[in-house]
Amino acid sequence: MKVLIRIAMLMAAAVMPMASQAETRIVKIETVTLANDQEQRIFCSRVVARETPDLAFQIGGQIIEMPIEEGAFMSAGVWLR
């Protein structure tokens, strides 16, 4: 029985058309490098939030001074005096 199965598989394989071999295509490979420093481009910009939160103080008053610069990072729990 195993012999018949093997013969049937060989006959089926012989009947199937062989897959055509794809033509090998030659490609040119180049490494991209920066030719000189003049090729470098620098874009200056400022990122602005799309939405801004509405904040309110629990105690009314005026801010006399704020010794913190815009964009400075503050740790959690630091008092702004």
Tab-separated table of C-alpha atoms in Angstrom, residues 7-43:
chain	number	residue	atom	x	y	z
A	7	ILE	CA	4.187	5.852	-6.938
A	8	ALA	CA	1.062	8.039	-7.048
A	9	MET	CA	2.963	10.940	-5.453
A	10	LEU	CA	5.841	10.607	-7.917
A	11	MET	CA	3.446	10.537	-10.866
A	12	ALA	CA	1.583	13.583	-9.561
A	13	ALA	CA	4.872	15.441	-9.110
A	14	ALA	CA	5.938	14.567	-12.659
A	15	VAL	CA	2.671	15.906	-14.093
A	16	MET	CA	2.893	19.254	-12.242
A	17	PRO	CA	4.521	22.012	-14.278
A	18	MET	CA	7.814	23.165	-12.803
A	19	ALA	CA	7.858	26.673	-11.480
A	20	SER	CA	9.708	28.943	-13.853
A	21	GLN	CA	12.848	30.350	-12.376
A	22	ALA	CA	12.680	34.081	-11.968
A	23	GLU	CA	15.315	35.978	-13.864
A	24	THR	CA	18.064	37.198	-11.558
A	25	ARG	CA	18.183	40.970	-11.617
A	26	ILE	CA	21.371	42.858	-10.883
A	27	VAL	CA	20.978	45.852	-8.584
A	28	LYS	CA	23.399	48.606	-7.697
A	29	ILE	CA	23.902	49.209	-3.983
A	30	GLU	CA	25.340	52.425	-2.564
A	31	THR	CA	25.849	53.602	0.985
A	32	VAL	CA	24.281	56.997	1.637
A	33	THR	CA	26.709	59.359	3.350
A	34	LEU	CA	26.747	63.061	4.088
A	35	ALA	CA	29.041	64.713	1.531
A	36	ASN	CA	29.915	67.701	3.741
A	37	ASP	CA	28.527	69.706	6.640
A	38	GLN	CA	26.852	72.163	4.278
A	39	GLU	CA	24.295	69.496	3.390
A	40	GLN	CA	22.917	69.566	6.936
A	41	ARG	CA	19.655	71.451	7.394
A	42	ILE	CA	18.494	72.929	10.699
A	43	PHE	CA	14.942	74.141	11.225
